[in-house]
Short mmCIF file of C-alpha atoms in Angstrom, two decimals:
data_model
loop_
_atom_site.label_atom_id
_atom_site.label_comp_id
_atom_site.label_asym_id
_atom_site.label_seq_id
_atom_site.Cartn_x
_atom_site.Cartn_y
_atom_site.Cartn_z
CA MET N 186 84.77 34.74 174.48
CA LYS N 187 83.78 37.23 171.99
CA ASN N 188 84.65 41.21 172.06
CA HIS N 189 82.53 43.77 170.91
CA ASP N 190 82.72 47.88 171.28
CA LEU N 191 79.30 48.19 172.48
CA VAL N 192 76.78 45.86 173.79
CA ILE N 193 73.19 47.34 174.18
CA ILE N 194 71.01 45.19 176.39
CA GLY N 195 67.58 45.53 175.25
CA GLY N 196 66.21 45.63 171.79
CA GLY N 197 63.18 48.03 172.35
CA PRO N 198 62.57 51.72 171.72
CA ALA N 199 65.63 52.60 173.72
CA GLY N 200 67.95 49.86 172.90
CA LEU N 201 67.28 50.62 169.07
CA ALA N 202 67.56 54.45 169.07
CA ALA N 203 70.86 54.13 171.26
CA ALA N 204 72.07 51.69 168.50
CA VAL N 205 71.51 53.98 165.55
CA SER N 206 73.16 56.97 167.40
CA ALA N 207 76.02 55.15 168.45
CA LYS N 208 76.63 54.00 164.59
CA ASP N 209 76.12 57.46 163.58
CA HIS N 210 78.64 58.79 166.06
CA GLY N 211 81.35 56.38 164.57
CA ILE N 212 81.11 52.91 166.37
CA ASP N 213 80.67 50.07 163.77
CA ASP N 214 81.01 47.01 166.33
CA ILE N 215 77.75 47.22 168.07
CA VAL N 216 75.49 44.37 169.20
CA ILE N 217 72.05 44.51 170.37
CA ILE N 218 71.00 41.79 172.94
CA GLU N 219 67.14 41.01 172.89
CA ARG N 220 65.20 38.34 174.63
CA ASP N 221 62.25 38.26 172.66
CA LYS N 222 62.04 36.64 168.95
CA GLU N 223 61.99 40.26 167.21
CA PRO N 224 63.06 43.56 168.03
CA GLY N 225 60.65 46.49 169.31
CA GLY N 226 59.97 45.61 172.74
CA ILE N 227 56.81 46.65 174.42
CA LEU N 228 55.81 48.75 171.27
CA ASN N 229 54.84 45.59 169.43
CA GLN N 230 51.78 45.18 171.63
CA CYS N 231 50.97 48.71 171.65
CA ILE N 232 48.65 48.94 168.64
CA HIS N 233 46.93 52.19 169.61
CA ASN N 234 47.98 55.29 167.72
CA GLY N 235 49.62 58.46 169.35
CA PHE N 236 53.31 57.36 168.85
CA GLY N 237 55.99 59.68 167.41
CA LEU N 238 53.91 62.93 167.28
CA HIS N 239 57.38 64.68 168.28
CA THR N 240 59.88 62.51 166.62
CA PHE N 241 58.01 62.09 163.22
CA GLY N 242 55.31 64.74 163.28
CA GLU N 243 52.52 62.05 162.74
CA GLU N 244 50.67 59.58 164.72
CA LEU N 245 51.91 56.15 164.36
CA THR N 246 50.86 52.70 166.13
CA GLY N 247 53.69 51.30 168.43
CA PRO N 248 54.40 48.61 165.71
CA GLU N 249 54.94 51.51 163.18
CA TYR N 250 57.25 53.60 165.35
CA ALA N 251 59.45 50.47 166.11
CA ASP N 252 59.39 49.79 162.51
CA ARG N 253 60.85 53.05 161.69
CA PHE N 254 63.88 52.29 163.86
CA ILE N 255 64.05 48.61 162.96
CA CYS N 256 64.43 49.89 159.60
CA GLN N 257 67.23 52.57 160.71
CA THR N 258 69.32 49.79 162.40
CA ALA N 259 68.99 47.19 159.73
CA ALA N 260 70.07 50.09 157.09
CA ARG N 261 73.16 50.59 159.29
CA LYS N 262 73.79 46.71 159.43
CA ILE N 263 73.65 46.73 163.19
CA THR N 264 73.36 43.03 164.78
CA CYS N 265 70.44 42.28 166.83
CA GLN N 266 70.98 39.12 168.58
CA LEU N 267 67.46 37.69 169.33
CA ASN N 268 65.91 34.97 171.57
CA THR N 269 69.00 35.90 174.00
CA MET N 270 68.68 36.65 177.64
CA VAL N 271 71.67 38.45 179.27
CA MET N 272 72.24 36.68 182.73
CA ASP N 273 74.79 38.87 184.24
CA LEU N 274 76.77 42.14 183.90
CA LYS N 275 80.14 42.84 185.45
CA ALA N 276 81.62 46.34 185.36
CA GLY N 277 85.47 47.18 184.85
CA PRO N 278 87.57 50.05 183.91
CA ASP N 279 88.83 48.19 180.79
CA PHE N 280 86.07 46.17 179.64
CA LYS N 281 82.71 44.96 180.97
CA THR N 282 81.61 41.29 180.78
CA VAL N 283 78.26 40.40 179.54
CA THR N 284 77.25 37.00 180.36
CA ALA N 285 74.25 35.62 178.01
CA ILE N 286 72.25 32.58 177.28
CA ASN N 287 70.31 31.37 174.09
CA ARG N 288 69.28 28.13 172.69
CA LYS N 289 71.96 27.90 169.81
CA ASP N 290 75.05 29.06 171.76
CA GLY N 291 74.29 27.98 175.11
CA ILE N 292 75.97 30.46 178.14
CA PHE N 293 78.42 32.73 176.43
CA GLN N 294 80.48 35.91 177.38
CA ILE N 295 81.11 39.09 175.58
CA HIS N 296 84.03 41.53 176.75
CA ALA N 297 82.51 45.09 175.67
CA LYS N 298 84.25 48.46 175.92
CA ALA N 299 80.99 50.01 176.72
CA VAL N 300 77.51 49.04 177.58
CA ILE N 301 74.14 50.63 177.26
CA LEU N 302 71.40 49.37 179.68
CA ALA N 303 68.05 49.63 178.01
CA MET N 304 66.08 46.81 179.69
CA GLY N 305 62.98 48.83 180.01
CA CYS N 306 60.48 48.19 182.99
CA ARG N 307 57.85 45.93 184.05
CA GLU N 308 54.48 46.03 185.75
CA ARG N 309 53.78 46.08 189.47
CA PRO N 310 52.03 42.84 190.31
CA ARG N 311 49.13 41.90 192.48
CA GLY N 312 51.67 40.49 194.91
CA ALA N 313 53.32 43.96 195.48
CA LEU N 314 49.88 45.54 196.02
CA ASN N 315 48.59 43.92 199.12
CA ILE N 316 44.81 43.54 197.97
CA PRO N 317 43.05 41.39 200.31
CA GLY N 318 41.00 38.37 198.97
CA THR N 319 41.32 34.99 197.30
CA ARG N 320 43.48 34.15 194.51
CA PRO N 321 41.36 33.00 191.78
CA ALA N 322 42.18 32.98 187.72
CA GLY N 323 41.29 36.16 186.00
CA ILE N 324 43.73 38.68 187.61
CA PHE N 325 46.13 40.05 185.07
CA SER N 326 48.46 43.01 184.68
CA ALA N 327 47.16 45.39 182.08
CA GLY N 328 50.17 44.79 179.79
CA THR N 329 49.57 40.96 179.99
CA ALA N 330 46.10 41.46 178.89
CA GLN N 331 47.22 43.79 176.16
CA ARG N 332 49.64 41.04 174.80
CA LEU N 333 46.93 38.48 174.93
CA VAL N 334 44.40 40.76 173.10
CA ASN N 335 46.58 42.50 170.51
CA MET N 336 49.24 39.82 169.88
CA GLU N 337 47.76 36.41 170.55
CA GLY N 338 44.25 37.07 169.64
CA LEU N 339 42.85 35.74 173.10
CA MET N 340 40.05 37.50 175.31
CA PRO N 341 40.85 37.37 178.99
CA GLY N 342 37.35 37.76 180.01
CA ARG N 343 34.16 39.42 179.21
CA GLU N 344 33.11 41.28 182.38
CA VAL N 345 36.15 43.81 183.45
CA VAL N 346 37.03 46.00 186.43
CA ILE N 347 40.47 47.85 186.11
CA LEU N 348 42.49 48.84 189.08
CA GLY N 349 45.05 51.92 188.43
CA SER N 350 44.62 54.46 185.82
CA GLY N 351 47.92 54.20 184.34
CA ASP N 352 48.09 54.60 180.44
CA ILE N 353 48.17 50.86 179.74
CA GLY N 354 44.99 50.57 181.94
CA LEU N 355 43.21 53.22 180.06
CA ILE N 356 44.20 51.89 176.80
CA MET N 357 43.03 48.52 177.69
CA ALA N 358 39.60 49.77 178.94
CA ARG N 359 38.91 50.85 175.49
CA ARG N 360 40.40 47.81 173.91
CA MET N 361 38.51 45.46 175.78
CA THR N 362 35.36 47.49 175.18
CA LEU N 363 35.96 47.50 171.35
CA GLU N 364 36.26 43.64 171.66
CA GLY N 365 32.95 43.16 173.13
CA ALA N 366 33.97 43.05 176.77
CA HIS N 367 32.19 45.27 179.37
CA VAL N 368 34.29 47.50 181.45
CA SER N 369 32.28 48.68 184.44
CA VAL N 370 34.87 50.71 186.21
CA VAL N 371 38.44 52.10 186.51
CA ALA N 372 39.42 52.58 190.23
CA GLU N 373 42.40 54.80 191.31
CA LEU N 374 43.97 55.09 194.75
CA GLN N 375 45.28 58.60 193.99
CA PRO N 376 42.98 61.72 193.90
CA TYR N 377 44.43 62.12 190.43
CA SER N 378 44.86 59.89 187.10
CA GLY N 379 48.46 58.40 186.61
CA GLY N 380 47.68 58.33 182.69
CA LEU N 381 47.72 61.01 179.98
CA LYS N 382 44.89 63.30 179.28
CA ARG N 383 44.07 62.19 175.92
CA ASN N 384 43.68 58.71 177.41
CA ILE N 385 41.06 59.67 179.85
CA VAL N 386 38.99 61.41 177.04
CA GLN N 387 39.67 59.02 174.17
CA CYS N 388 39.54 55.55 176.11
CA LEU N 389 37.00 56.37 179.14
CA ASN N 390 34.90 59.33 178.30
CA ASP N 391 34.23 58.33 174.74
CA PHE N 392 32.55 54.96 176.27
CA GLY N 393 31.11 56.21 179.22
CA ILE N 394 33.50 54.52 181.57
CA PRO N 395 33.50 55.66 184.78
CA LEU N 396 36.89 56.60 186.59
CA LYS N 397 36.77 56.44 190.36
CA LEU N 398 39.56 58.52 191.87
CA SER N 399 40.45 58.03 195.50
CA HIS N 400 39.17 54.37 195.32
CA THR N 401 40.77 50.99 195.57
CA VAL N 402 39.91 47.34 195.58
CA THR N 403 39.17 46.07 199.21
CA ASP N 404 38.21 42.43 198.31
CA ILE N 405 38.51 39.68 195.72
CA GLU N 406 35.97 36.83 195.52
CA GLY N 407 36.14 33.57 193.56
CA THR N 408 37.69 30.12 193.97
CA ASP N 409 38.38 28.87 190.62
CA ARG N 410 37.67 31.99 188.54
CA LEU N 411 37.12 35.51 189.84
CA CYS N 412 33.56 36.20 190.60
CA ALA N 413 33.55 39.86 192.11
CA VAL N 414 35.75 42.47 193.44
CA THR N 415 34.69 45.14 196.23
CA ILE N 416 35.62 48.82 195.47
CA ALA N 417 35.75 51.33 198.33
CA GLN N 418 36.62 54.94 198.81
CA ALA N 419 40.02 55.47 200.25
CA GLY N 420 40.29 58.20 202.76
CA PRO N 421 42.95 60.96 203.27
CA ASP N 422 44.91 58.41 205.35
CA GLY N 423 44.74 55.80 202.23
CA ARG N 424 42.45 53.48 204.40
CA PRO N 425 39.10 52.34 203.21
CA VAL N 426 36.06 54.57 204.10
CA PRO N 427 33.49 52.09 206.12
CA GLY N 428 30.06 52.02 204.26
CA SER N 429 31.68 53.30 200.66
CA GLU N 430 31.94 49.70 199.59
CA THR N 431 30.69 48.74 196.26
CA ARG N 432 30.51 44.96 194.73
CA TYR N 433 31.12 44.72 191.14
CA PRO N 434 30.45 41.21 189.70
CA CYS N 435 33.11 40.51 187.19
CA ASP N 436 35.50 37.88 185.68
CA THR N 437 38.52 39.68 184.99
CA LEU N 438 40.50 42.30 187.11
CA LEU N 439 43.25 44.16 185.38
CA LEU N 440 45.99 45.94 187.37
CA SER N 441 47.73 49.17 186.12
CA CYS N 442 49.37 50.14 189.27
CA GLY N 443 52.74 51.48 188.10
CA LEU N 444 55.88 50.31 186.24
CA ILE N 445 59.19 49.51 187.76
CA PRO N 446 62.24 49.73 185.82
CA GLU N 447 64.04 46.37 185.66
CA ASN N 448 67.37 46.59 187.05
CA GLU N 449 68.48 43.20 188.29
CA LEU N 450 71.56 43.24 185.95
CA THR N 451 72.26 46.72 187.04
CA ARG N 452 72.03 45.87 190.88
CA GLY N 453 74.24 42.76 189.93
CA ALA N 454 76.94 44.97 188.59
CA GLY N 455 76.95 46.96 191.83
CA ILE N 456 75.58 50.07 190.22
CA ARG N 457 74.22 52.70 192.43
CA ILE N 458 70.26 52.71 192.14
CA ASP N 459 68.21 56.16 192.85
CA PRO N 460 65.60 55.10 195.53
CA VAL N 461 62.82 57.25 193.89
CA THR N 462 63.20 56.17 190.45
CA GLN N 463 64.45 52.59 190.90
CA GLY N 464 66.80 53.08 188.21
CA PRO N 465 70.58 53.85 188.14
CA VAL N 466 71.83 57.22 189.29
CA VAL N 467 73.48 58.84 186.18
CA SER N 468 75.29 61.95 185.19
CA ASP N 469 74.44 64.45 182.23
CA SER N 470 76.09 61.92 179.90
CA LEU N 471 73.73 59.34 181.05
CA GLU N 472 76.70 57.31 182.60
CA THR N 473 75.93 55.24 185.56
CA SER N 474 78.14 54.88 188.69
CA ALA N 475 80.03 52.02 186.84
CA GLU N 476 82.43 53.90 184.17
CA GLY N 477 81.43 52.95 180.46
CA ILE N 478 77.89 51.71 181.45
CA PHE N 479 75.14 53.78 180.27
CA ALA N 480 71.40 53.92 180.82
CA CYS N 481 68.52 55.10 178.90
CA GLY N 482 64.63 54.70 178.62
CA ASN N 483 62.54 53.06 181.02
CA VAL N 484 65.20 51.14 182.85
CA LEU N 485 66.39 54.79 183.88
CA HIS N 486 63.12 56.39 184.69
CA VAL N 487 59.89 55.44 183.56
CA HIS N 488 58.67 57.81 180.55
CA ASP N 489 55.31 58.91 179.63
CA LEU N 490 55.91 59.37 175.88
CA VAL N 491 58.35 57.20 173.77
CA ASP N 492 59.59 60.12 171.85
CA TYR N 493 61.43 61.21 174.91
CA VAL N 494 62.98 57.57 175.18
CA SER N 495 64.18 58.01 171.60
CA LEU N 496 65.68 61.20 172.30
CA GLU N 497 67.37 60.05 175.67
CA ALA N 498 68.54 56.77 174.06
CA ALA N 499 70.26 58.81 171.09
CA ALA N 500 72.20 60.88 173.85
CA ALA N 501 73.36 57.55 175.84
CA GLY N 502 74.65 56.11 172.33
CA LYS N 503 76.48 59.37 171.24
CA ASN N 504 78.13 59.36 174.74
CA ALA N 505 79.02 55.93 174.90
CA ALA N 506 80.48 56.45 171.16
CA ARG N 507 82.51 59.32 172.64
CA TYR N 508 83.59 57.05 175.84
CA ILE N 509 84.67 54.04 173.36
CA ARG N 510 86.50 56.43 171.08
CA GLY N 511 88.85 57.35 174.06
CA GLY N 512 86.89 60.24 176.04
CA ARG N 513 87.05 58.94 179.51
CA SER N 514 84.83 59.57 182.14
CA ALA N 515 84.78 62.89 183.84
CA ALA N 516 87.11 62.97 186.69
CA GLY N 517 87.12 65.08 189.58
CA GLY N 518 84.10 67.28 190.65
CA THR N 519 80.65 67.16 189.79
CA ILE N 520 77.69 69.47 190.36
CA ALA N 521 74.65 67.70 192.05
CA ILE N 522 71.22 68.53 190.89
CA ARG N 523 68.84 68.62 193.88
CA PRO N 524 65.21 68.11 193.51
CA GLU N 525 63.14 70.09 195.92
CA ASN N 526 59.88 71.03 196.87
CA GLY N 527 57.78 69.03 194.79
CA VAL N 528 60.17 67.66 192.25
CA ARG N 529 60.43 64.04 193.12
CA TYR N 530 63.68 63.20 191.25
CA THR N 531 65.86 64.41 188.48
CA VAL N 532 67.55 62.49 185.48
CA PRO N 533 70.47 63.16 185.54
CA ALA N 534 71.40 63.49 189.27
CA PHE N 535 74.42 65.32 188.56
CA ILE N 536 76.47 67.19 185.90
CA SER N 537 80.06 66.98 184.97
CA PRO N 538 81.24 70.54 184.58
CA ASP N 539 83.48 69.55 181.74
CA GLY N 540 80.72 68.20 179.30
CA THR N 541 80.74 69.19 175.86
CA ASP N 542 77.09 69.33 174.73
CA GLU N 543 75.69 73.04 174.39
CA THR N 544 72.79 72.13 176.78
CA VAL N 545 71.92 69.66 179.58
CA THR N 546 68.18 68.58 179.49
CA VAL N 547 67.03 67.70 182.99
CA ARG N 548 63.88 65.44 183.08
CA PHE N 549 61.97 65.13 186.25
CA ARG N 550 58.21 64.22 187.70
CA VAL N 551 56.32 66.27 190.40
CA ASP N 552 54.55 64.77 193.36
CA ARG N 553 51.19 66.23 192.87
CA ILE N 554 48.82 68.27 190.65
CA TYR N 555 50.13 71.91 190.39
CA ARG N 556 48.11 74.67 188.68
CA ASN N 557 49.79 78.01 187.64
CA HIS N 558 53.15 77.16 189.44
CA THR N 559 56.74 77.74 188.47
CA ILE N 560 59.61 75.73 187.75
CA ALA N 561 62.45 77.50 189.52
CA VAL N 562 65.94 76.84 188.81
CA TYR N 563 68.89 78.02 191.30
CA PHE N 564 72.62 77.91 190.79
CA ASP N 565 73.55 77.33 194.44
CA ASN N 566 71.28 80.12 196.18
CA THR N 567 71.08 82.43 193.26
CA PRO N 568 67.81 82.31 190.94
CA VAL N 569 68.67 81.70 187.43
CA SER N 570 65.33 80.97 185.65
CA ARG N 571 61.65 80.76 186.07
CA ARG N 572 59.10 79.31 183.89
CA LYS N 573 55.55 79.40 184.97
CA ARG N 574 53.38 76.10 183.87
CA PRO N 575 49.50 76.31 183.76
CA VAL N 576 49.33 72.56 185.06
CA MET N 577 51.73 69.88 186.17
CA ALA N 578 50.98 66.46 186.90
CA PRO N 579 52.76 63.25 188.24
CA GLY N 580 51.52 61.42 185.15
CA GLU N 581 53.48 63.71 183.05
CA MET N 582 57.16 64.22 182.64
CA GLU N 583 58.60 67.71 182.94
CA GLN N 584 61.96 69.01 181.79
CA VAL N 585 64.32 71.86 182.30
CA ILE N 586 67.18 72.87 179.70
CA LEU N 587 70.24 74.14 181.21
CA ASP N 588 72.68 76.05 179.24
CA ARG N 589 76.12 74.77 179.32
CA LYS N 590 77.73 78.34 178.95
CA LYS N 591 75.69 79.46 182.05
CA LEU N 592 77.14 76.59 183.99
CA ALA N 593 80.71 77.26 182.75
CA ALA N 594 80.33 80.81 184.06
CA SER N 595 79.76 79.80 187.66
CA PRO N 596 83.13 77.94 188.14
CA ASP N 597 82.68 77.39 191.84
CA LEU N 598 79.02 75.85 191.50
CA HIS N 599 78.19 73.21 193.67
CA SER N 600 74.47 72.51 193.15
CA VAL N 601 71.77 73.29 190.76
CA THR N 602 68.38 73.09 192.66
CA ILE N 603 65.14 72.51 190.90
CA ARG N 604 61.81 73.50 192.65
CA ILE N 605 58.22 74.06 192.31
CA GLU N 606 57.22 77.28 193.53
CA ALA N 607 53.84 79.03 194.09
CA PRO N 608 52.98 82.20 192.11
CA ALA N 609 54.03 85.07 193.85
CA MET A 35 22.74 78.62 176.00
CA LYS A 36 24.55 75.32 176.67
CA GLN A 37 28.25 74.95 178.08
CA GLN A 38 30.35 71.95 177.58
CA GLU A 39 33.72 71.10 179.01
CA LEU A 40 36.11 69.38 177.12
CA THR A 41 39.86 68.32 177.87
CA CYS A 42 41.95 69.21 174.73
CA ILE A 43 44.15 66.64 173.76
CA GLY A 44 46.24 68.30 171.27
CA CYS A 45 49.24 68.00 173.53
CA PRO A 46 50.16 66.60 176.95
CA LEU A 47 48.89 69.93 178.62
CA GLY A 48 45.55 68.64 178.29
CA CYS A 49 43.76 72.42 178.66
CA THR A 50 40.07 72.14 180.12
CA VAL A 51 38.07 74.13 177.21
CA THR A 52 34.55 75.38 177.50
CA VAL A 53 32.53 75.53 174.39
CA THR A 54 29.39 77.86 174.79
CA THR A 55 26.49 76.92 172.00
CA ASN A 56 23.22 78.51 171.48
CA ASP A 57 20.19 76.08 171.24
CA LEU A 58 19.84 75.99 167.56
CA PRO A 59 21.38 72.71 165.86
CA GLY A 60 24.49 73.81 163.88
CA PRO A 61 26.12 70.94 161.78
CA ASP A 62 28.85 73.11 160.58
CA GLY A 63 29.63 74.88 164.08
CA GLU A 64 27.79 78.20 163.37
CA ASN A 65 26.02 77.72 166.63
CA ILE A 66 29.31 78.10 168.68
CA LEU A 67 29.28 81.19 170.51
CA SER A 68 32.54 81.18 172.49
CA VAL A 69 35.56 78.85 173.03
CA THR A 70 37.55 79.72 176.22
CA GLY A 71 40.30 78.08 178.17
CA ASN A 72 42.49 76.87 175.61
CA THR A 73 45.98 78.41 175.65
CA CYS A 74 47.01 77.78 171.87
CA PRO A 75 45.01 77.87 168.60
CA ARG A 76 45.04 73.93 168.43
CA GLY A 77 42.70 74.20 171.44
CA ASP A 78 40.16 76.24 169.51
CA SER A 79 39.81 74.14 166.58
CA TYR A 80 40.02 70.96 168.56
CA ALA A 81 37.04 72.09 170.71
CA ARG A 82 35.07 73.21 167.79
CA LYS A 83 35.68 69.87 165.85
CA GLU A 84 34.85 67.85 169.02
CA VAL A 85 31.59 69.69 169.47
CA THR A 86 30.46 69.49 165.73
CA CYS A 87 31.78 66.33 164.62
CA PRO A 88 34.27 64.46 166.85
CA THR A 89 36.61 61.73 165.03
CA ARG A 90 38.92 59.26 166.22
CA ILE A 91 41.58 56.90 164.41
CA VAL A 92 40.37 53.44 165.25
CA THR A 93 43.14 50.67 165.89
CA SER A 94 42.49 46.94 166.00
CA THR A 95 43.73 43.68 164.58
CA VAL A 96 42.77 41.24 162.16
CA ARG A 97 43.71 37.40 161.96
CA VAL A 98 46.44 36.26 159.46
CA ARG A 99 46.66 33.25 157.71
CA GLY A 100 50.35 31.76 157.11
CA GLY A 101 52.14 34.57 158.89
CA THR A 102 55.01 34.63 161.60
CA SER A 103 52.27 35.95 164.20
CA PRO A 104 48.45 35.10 164.28
CA LEU A 105 47.49 38.64 164.33
CA VAL A 106 48.40 41.94 162.37
CA ASN A 107 47.33 45.20 163.83
CA VAL A 108 45.46 47.61 161.55
CA LYS A 109 44.13 51.15 161.67
CA THR A 110 41.94 53.45 159.89
CA ALA A 111 44.03 55.57 157.47
CA SER A 112 42.42 58.63 158.94
CA ALA A 113 40.16 59.53 161.67
CA ILE A 114 36.38 58.65 161.24
CA PRO A 115 33.40 59.81 162.81
CA ARG A 116 33.18 58.88 166.60
CA ASP A 117 29.80 57.50 166.34
CA LYS A 118 31.06 55.01 163.53
CA ILE A 119 33.80 53.17 165.76
CA PHE A 120 31.82 50.32 166.62
CA ASP A 121 30.41 49.91 162.88
CA CYS A 122 34.30 49.83 162.15
CA MET A 123 34.87 47.13 164.63
CA ASN A 124 32.07 44.99 163.34
CA ALA A 125 33.26 45.35 159.60
CA ILE A 126 36.82 44.38 160.56
CA LYS A 127 35.73 41.50 162.77
CA ASP A 128 35.66 38.63 160.57
CA VAL A 129 38.45 39.79 158.12
CA THR A 130 41.44 37.22 157.75
CA VAL A 131 44.41 38.12 155.24
CA THR A 132 47.02 36.15 154.13
CA ALA A 133 50.57 36.75 154.83
CA PRO A 134 52.89 38.43 153.99
CA VAL A 135 51.42 41.65 155.19
CA HIS A 136 53.19 45.10 154.79
CA ILE A 137 52.47 48.41 156.51
CA GLY A 138 50.24 50.39 154.53
CA ASP A 139 48.49 47.34 152.95
CA ARG A 140 44.90 47.97 152.53
CA ILE A 141 43.04 45.62 154.63
CA LEU A 142 39.33 47.12 153.73
CA SER A 143 38.12 49.89 151.72
CA ASN A 144 35.48 52.37 152.78
CA VAL A 145 35.20 51.06 155.93
CA ALA A 146 31.49 51.35 157.50
CA GLY A 147 30.74 53.84 154.62
CA THR A 148 33.19 56.52 156.10
CA ASP A 149 35.15 56.76 152.75
CA VAL A 150 38.24 55.69 154.78
CA ASP A 151 40.33 52.39 154.48
CA VAL A 152 41.70 50.21 156.98
CA VAL A 153 45.46 49.68 156.55
CA ALA A 154 47.95 47.30 158.07
CA ALA A 155 50.13 48.81 160.63
CA ARG A 156 52.78 46.22 160.90
CA ASN A 157 54.80 43.91 158.73
CA ILE A 158 53.91 40.25 159.16
CA PRO A 159 56.33 37.93 156.98
CA SER A 160 55.18 34.66 155.78
CA ALA A 161 56.03 31.69 158.08
CA GLU A 162 58.88 29.66 156.85
CA VAL A 163 57.63 26.16 155.85
#
């Protein structure tokens, strides 16, 4: 049995930034547990540029962005235990029990005063999409293809169709094209893209790759290897429109159909999960329903920009440090944040009225594209702020910053409501 | 007169910007009559540049000999003309470097005649023997 003040599960962008922040807020005994052979997480395979515009004011590639934080953890002498997989997490008021395994130590347990969940997310696989057809080789999640091409130097195929317009799918459309493959089409079930605008421009438009919105794969052909897919238009009811089918001969189908926070450990610890985000329900200090267990990054909710992950993780690290130093979790009443009218969810889900930060950042996503709509905030039924946004899309995270002084000025406040409202 | 619709990529907002040009060729943008639809000055300069000389940072990988990883990812040190992307890819296709490689190490100079270097974007230590 080992004892540590803080165990961080996951050494990707969230785990690294949380560790740096916890250290800078006075916690020395920190261990990051990472299952891969190196820290950095998914950033290591994201070789495209565009990371860090907000954090560092320059456009870095994924590995460069990761390196900035790896250097910061190294400078602070923070231990990162690599090649180690956490198997189980148990909550408890005095200490949390982390059970992990690796080749050197076998199975071992750590008692931690606090834990930060930073396990990230994974891609929705074919099995979760219910696509008809055979089960040949040649069907990859976009992230798997990204790892093969960018880290292992292997080409998954030559004639490519992509289903789903998430950012990784768009990025891989360009990457496969640059490496000599032909990408014939990107099909997206929704009437809008799930990816960032810049990726539509620089990954599809630059190379003349068509994006077919409201289209999906209705058949997969091939016995050993994929030989064709059929793409059809999806009607308003989500069903294929008869007669709209086009057959695309291809040897590779990449799936970029959404990311799911990876919360097996969280569920195992009995922590409450939000049915919309599939991540833990957290307070404004990013603490889960289990005292002293915090969450940040894509395990909490899927982010669009890593810069926001780093910011959120820094907050989790700071709050975990405060908890370890003896600031107990907030007791008593809480203010619920209600997502309404186009707001799908909020992180955090509730606010502790006795928090100490000057502001509370509430992040959320909208359920469809809104043009010239307003983000309205209500304290109970009283309107407190309105902010007009030229465009909001489900693929891009929105935020509202609440002033703690205003919250404190309303001592009987039960709930904060965030709504999308049409122009007057 | 010609109108082109562009999506600004200056920030996640992605404004749709319309650039109106006259029919005369204008390599320095003197043929641009108006830029509309942008919500900040960055949109204006992006649209003017995108119509006259669009540029991109190119990222890819090259092989590594004797490293802890078989590949190192690389990038152009600054943006290159968009129509040089495939020339750039061809130039770096057959390059192999020897570990160790450090972020910022020059992999190729003046790639495809663009005056821009290709540099390493990741540290690859030598494999332990």
